[in-house]
PDB file of C-alpha atoms in Angstrom:
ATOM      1  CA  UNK A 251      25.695 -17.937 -23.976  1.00 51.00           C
ATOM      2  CA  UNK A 252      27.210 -14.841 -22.137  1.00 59.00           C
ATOM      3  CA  UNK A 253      29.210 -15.128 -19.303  1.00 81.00           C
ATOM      4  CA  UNK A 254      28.047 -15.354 -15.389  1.00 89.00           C
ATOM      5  CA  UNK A 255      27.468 -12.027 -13.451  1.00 92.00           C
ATOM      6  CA  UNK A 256      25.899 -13.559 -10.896  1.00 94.00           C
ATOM      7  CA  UNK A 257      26.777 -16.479  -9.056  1.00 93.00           C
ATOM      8  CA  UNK A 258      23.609 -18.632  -8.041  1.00 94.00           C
ATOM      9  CA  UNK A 259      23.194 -22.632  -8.892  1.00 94.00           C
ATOM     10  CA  UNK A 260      22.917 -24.603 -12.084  1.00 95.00           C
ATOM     11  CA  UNK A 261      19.952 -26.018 -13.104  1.00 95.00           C
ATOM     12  CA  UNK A 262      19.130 -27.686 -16.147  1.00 94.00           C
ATOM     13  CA  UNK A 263      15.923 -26.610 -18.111  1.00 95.00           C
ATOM     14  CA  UNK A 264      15.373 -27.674 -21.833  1.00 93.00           C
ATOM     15  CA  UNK A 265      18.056 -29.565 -22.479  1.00 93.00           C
ATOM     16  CA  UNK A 266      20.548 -26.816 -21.102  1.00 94.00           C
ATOM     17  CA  UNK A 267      21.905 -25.916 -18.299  1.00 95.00           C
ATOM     18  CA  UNK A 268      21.350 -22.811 -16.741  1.00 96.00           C
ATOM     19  CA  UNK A 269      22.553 -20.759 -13.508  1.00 97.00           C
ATOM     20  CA  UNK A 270      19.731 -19.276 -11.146  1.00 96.00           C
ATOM     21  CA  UNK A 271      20.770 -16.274  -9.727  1.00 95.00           C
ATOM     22  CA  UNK A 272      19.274 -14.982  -6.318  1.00 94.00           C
ATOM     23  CA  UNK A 273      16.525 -12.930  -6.907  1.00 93.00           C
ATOM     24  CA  UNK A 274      16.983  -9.424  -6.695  1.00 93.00           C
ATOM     25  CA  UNK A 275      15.348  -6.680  -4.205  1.00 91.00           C
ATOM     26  CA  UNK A 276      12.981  -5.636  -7.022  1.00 93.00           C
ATOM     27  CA  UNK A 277      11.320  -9.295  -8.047  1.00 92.00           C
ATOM     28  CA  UNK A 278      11.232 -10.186  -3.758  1.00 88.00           C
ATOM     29  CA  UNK A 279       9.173  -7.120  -4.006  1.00 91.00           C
ATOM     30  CA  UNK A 280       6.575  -7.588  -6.720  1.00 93.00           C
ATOM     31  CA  UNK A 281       6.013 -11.145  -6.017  1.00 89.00           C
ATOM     32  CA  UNK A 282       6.451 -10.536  -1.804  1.00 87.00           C
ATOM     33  CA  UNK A 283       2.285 -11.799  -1.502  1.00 87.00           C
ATOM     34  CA  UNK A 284       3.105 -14.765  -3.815  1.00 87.00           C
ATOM     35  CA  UNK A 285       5.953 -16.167  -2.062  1.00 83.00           C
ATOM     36  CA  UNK A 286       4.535 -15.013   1.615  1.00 81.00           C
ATOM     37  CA  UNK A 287       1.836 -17.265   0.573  1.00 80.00           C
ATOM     38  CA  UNK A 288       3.703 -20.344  -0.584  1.00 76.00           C
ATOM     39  CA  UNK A 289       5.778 -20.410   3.136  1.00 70.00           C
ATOM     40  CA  UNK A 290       1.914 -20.446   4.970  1.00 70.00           C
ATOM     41  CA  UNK A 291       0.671 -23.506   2.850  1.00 68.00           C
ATOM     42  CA  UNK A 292       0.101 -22.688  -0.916  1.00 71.00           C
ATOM     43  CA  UNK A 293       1.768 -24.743  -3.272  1.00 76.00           C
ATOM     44  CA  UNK A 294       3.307 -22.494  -5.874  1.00 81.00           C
ATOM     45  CA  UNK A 295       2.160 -22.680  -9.421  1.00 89.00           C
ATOM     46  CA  UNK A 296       3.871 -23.165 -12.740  1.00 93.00           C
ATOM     47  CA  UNK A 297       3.101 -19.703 -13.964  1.00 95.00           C
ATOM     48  CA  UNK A 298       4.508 -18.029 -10.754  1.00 93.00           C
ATOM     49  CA  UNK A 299       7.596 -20.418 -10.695  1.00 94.00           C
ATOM     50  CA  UNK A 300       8.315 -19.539 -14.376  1.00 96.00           C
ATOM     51  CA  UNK A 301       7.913 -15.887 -13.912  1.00 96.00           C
ATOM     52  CA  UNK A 302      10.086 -16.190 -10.740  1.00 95.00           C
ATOM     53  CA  UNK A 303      12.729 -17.845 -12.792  1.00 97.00           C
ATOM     54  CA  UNK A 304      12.879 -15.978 -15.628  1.00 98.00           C
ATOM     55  CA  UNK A 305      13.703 -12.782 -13.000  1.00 97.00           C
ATOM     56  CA  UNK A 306      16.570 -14.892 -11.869  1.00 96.00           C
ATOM     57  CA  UNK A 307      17.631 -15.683 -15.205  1.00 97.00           C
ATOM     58  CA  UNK A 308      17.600 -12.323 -16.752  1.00 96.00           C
ATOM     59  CA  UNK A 309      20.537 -11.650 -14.244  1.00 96.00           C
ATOM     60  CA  UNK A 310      22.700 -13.742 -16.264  1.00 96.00           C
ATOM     61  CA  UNK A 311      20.750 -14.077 -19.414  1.00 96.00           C
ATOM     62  CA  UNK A 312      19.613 -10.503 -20.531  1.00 94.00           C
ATOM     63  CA  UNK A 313      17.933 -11.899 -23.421  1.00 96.00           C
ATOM     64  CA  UNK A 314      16.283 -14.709 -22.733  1.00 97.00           C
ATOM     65  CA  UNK A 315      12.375 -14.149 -22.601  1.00 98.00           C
ATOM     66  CA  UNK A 316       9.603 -15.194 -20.365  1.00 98.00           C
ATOM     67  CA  UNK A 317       8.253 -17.461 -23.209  1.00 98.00           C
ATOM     68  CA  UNK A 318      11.220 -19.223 -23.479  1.00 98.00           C
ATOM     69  CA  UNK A 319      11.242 -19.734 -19.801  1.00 98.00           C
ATOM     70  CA  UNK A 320       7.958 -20.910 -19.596  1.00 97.00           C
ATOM     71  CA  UNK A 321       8.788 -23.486 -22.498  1.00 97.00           C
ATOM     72  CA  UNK A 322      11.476 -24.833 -20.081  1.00 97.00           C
ATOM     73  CA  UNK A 323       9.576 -25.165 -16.997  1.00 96.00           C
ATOM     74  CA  UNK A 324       7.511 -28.131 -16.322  1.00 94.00           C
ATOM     75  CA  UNK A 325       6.139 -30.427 -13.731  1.00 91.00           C
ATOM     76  CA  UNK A 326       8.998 -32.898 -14.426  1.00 91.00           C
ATOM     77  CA  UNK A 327      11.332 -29.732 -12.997  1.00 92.00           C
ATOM     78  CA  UNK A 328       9.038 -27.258 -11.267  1.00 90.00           C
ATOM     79  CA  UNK A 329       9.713 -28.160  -7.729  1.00 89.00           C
ATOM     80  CA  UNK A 330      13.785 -28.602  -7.844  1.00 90.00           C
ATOM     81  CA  UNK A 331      13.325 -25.149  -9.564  1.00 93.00           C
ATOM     82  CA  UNK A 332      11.565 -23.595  -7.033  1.00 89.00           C
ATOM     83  CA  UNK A 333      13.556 -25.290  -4.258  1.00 87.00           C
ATOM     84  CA  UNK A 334      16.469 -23.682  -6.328  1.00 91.00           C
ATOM     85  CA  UNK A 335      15.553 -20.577  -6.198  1.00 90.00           C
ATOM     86  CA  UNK A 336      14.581 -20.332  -2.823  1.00 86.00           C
ATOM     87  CA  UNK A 337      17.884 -21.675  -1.595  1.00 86.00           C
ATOM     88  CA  UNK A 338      19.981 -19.272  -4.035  1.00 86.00           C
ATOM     89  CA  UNK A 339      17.867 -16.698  -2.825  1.00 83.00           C
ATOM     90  CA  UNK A 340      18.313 -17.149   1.199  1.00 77.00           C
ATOM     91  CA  UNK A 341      14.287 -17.141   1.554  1.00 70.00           C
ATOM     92  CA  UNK A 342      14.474 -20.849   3.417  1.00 62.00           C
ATOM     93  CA  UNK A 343      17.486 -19.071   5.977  1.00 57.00           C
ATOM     94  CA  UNK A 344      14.963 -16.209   6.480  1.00 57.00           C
ATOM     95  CA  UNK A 345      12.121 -17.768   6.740  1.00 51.00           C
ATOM     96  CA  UNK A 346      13.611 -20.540   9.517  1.00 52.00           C
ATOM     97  CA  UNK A 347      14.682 -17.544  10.837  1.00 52.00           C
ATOM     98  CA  UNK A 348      11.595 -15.627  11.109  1.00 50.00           C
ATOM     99  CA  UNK A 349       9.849 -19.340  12.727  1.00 52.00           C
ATOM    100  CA  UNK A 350      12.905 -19.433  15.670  1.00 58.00           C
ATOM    101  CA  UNK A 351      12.645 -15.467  16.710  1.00 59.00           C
ATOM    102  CA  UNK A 352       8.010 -16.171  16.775  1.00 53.00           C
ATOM    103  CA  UNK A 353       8.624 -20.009  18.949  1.00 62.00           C
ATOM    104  CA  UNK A 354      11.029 -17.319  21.293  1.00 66.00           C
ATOM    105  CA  UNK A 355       8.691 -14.637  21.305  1.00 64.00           C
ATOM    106  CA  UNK A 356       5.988 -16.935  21.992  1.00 64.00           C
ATOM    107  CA  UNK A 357       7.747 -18.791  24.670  1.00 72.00           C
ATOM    108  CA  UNK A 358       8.950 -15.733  26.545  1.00 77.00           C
ATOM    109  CA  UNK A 359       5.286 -14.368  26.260  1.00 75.00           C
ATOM    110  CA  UNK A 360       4.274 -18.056  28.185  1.00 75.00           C
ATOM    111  CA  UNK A 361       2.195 -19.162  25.113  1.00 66.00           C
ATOM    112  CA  UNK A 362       4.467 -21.860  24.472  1.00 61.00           C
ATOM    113  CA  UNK A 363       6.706 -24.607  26.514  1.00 68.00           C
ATOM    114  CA  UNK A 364      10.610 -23.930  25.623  1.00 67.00           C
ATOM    115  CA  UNK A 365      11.299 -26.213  23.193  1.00 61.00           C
ATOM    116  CA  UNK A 366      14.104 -29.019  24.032  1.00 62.00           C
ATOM    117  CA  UNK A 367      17.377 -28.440  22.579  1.00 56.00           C
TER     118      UNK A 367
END
């Protein structure tokens, strides 16, 4: 196993355990729709999950392949991945972010009471 670049969280996946890095500018990008969706509603799915964290673990893992990934992934760890890799990531911080600066916008706008702090 090479050695840790990129700091992120442990995870275990097939018997091993595994660090997930945050996911880089370039993956945000080509999955931006995908994960947009999953913060309105969608649930995410075990394909996009596995593709997600094989992008995180190629940061640490240069050779590890997205059929090995998608070996390790399963419903018995989807959702603590996921969870994972949006923490690591920062996409929960943005995207709490993102719902405080709308309820302000809306309340200074008048479409919304202030909310009690």
């Amino acid at each position: 196993m090479s050695a840790i670049k990129i700091p992120g969280k442990e995870v275990t996946m097939g018997g091993k355990t595994y660090v997930l890095a945050p996911l880089n500018a370039a993956t945000s990008k080509q999955y931006r729709n995908e994960i947009k969706a999953v913060f309105v509603g969608s649930m995410p799915d075990i394909e996009f999950v596995s593709k997600l964290a094989h992008a995180s673990l190629l940061r640490n893992y240069s050779d590890i392949s997205l059929e090995e990934v998608e070996e390790m992934v399963d419903y018995g760890n989807l959702f603590e991945i996921w969870e994972t890799l949006l923490n690591v990531s920062g996409l929960v911080a943005q995207a709490g972010n993102m719902a405080r600066r709308v309820q302000e916008q809306m309340t200074a706008a008048g479409l919304m009471p202030p909310s009690p702090t």
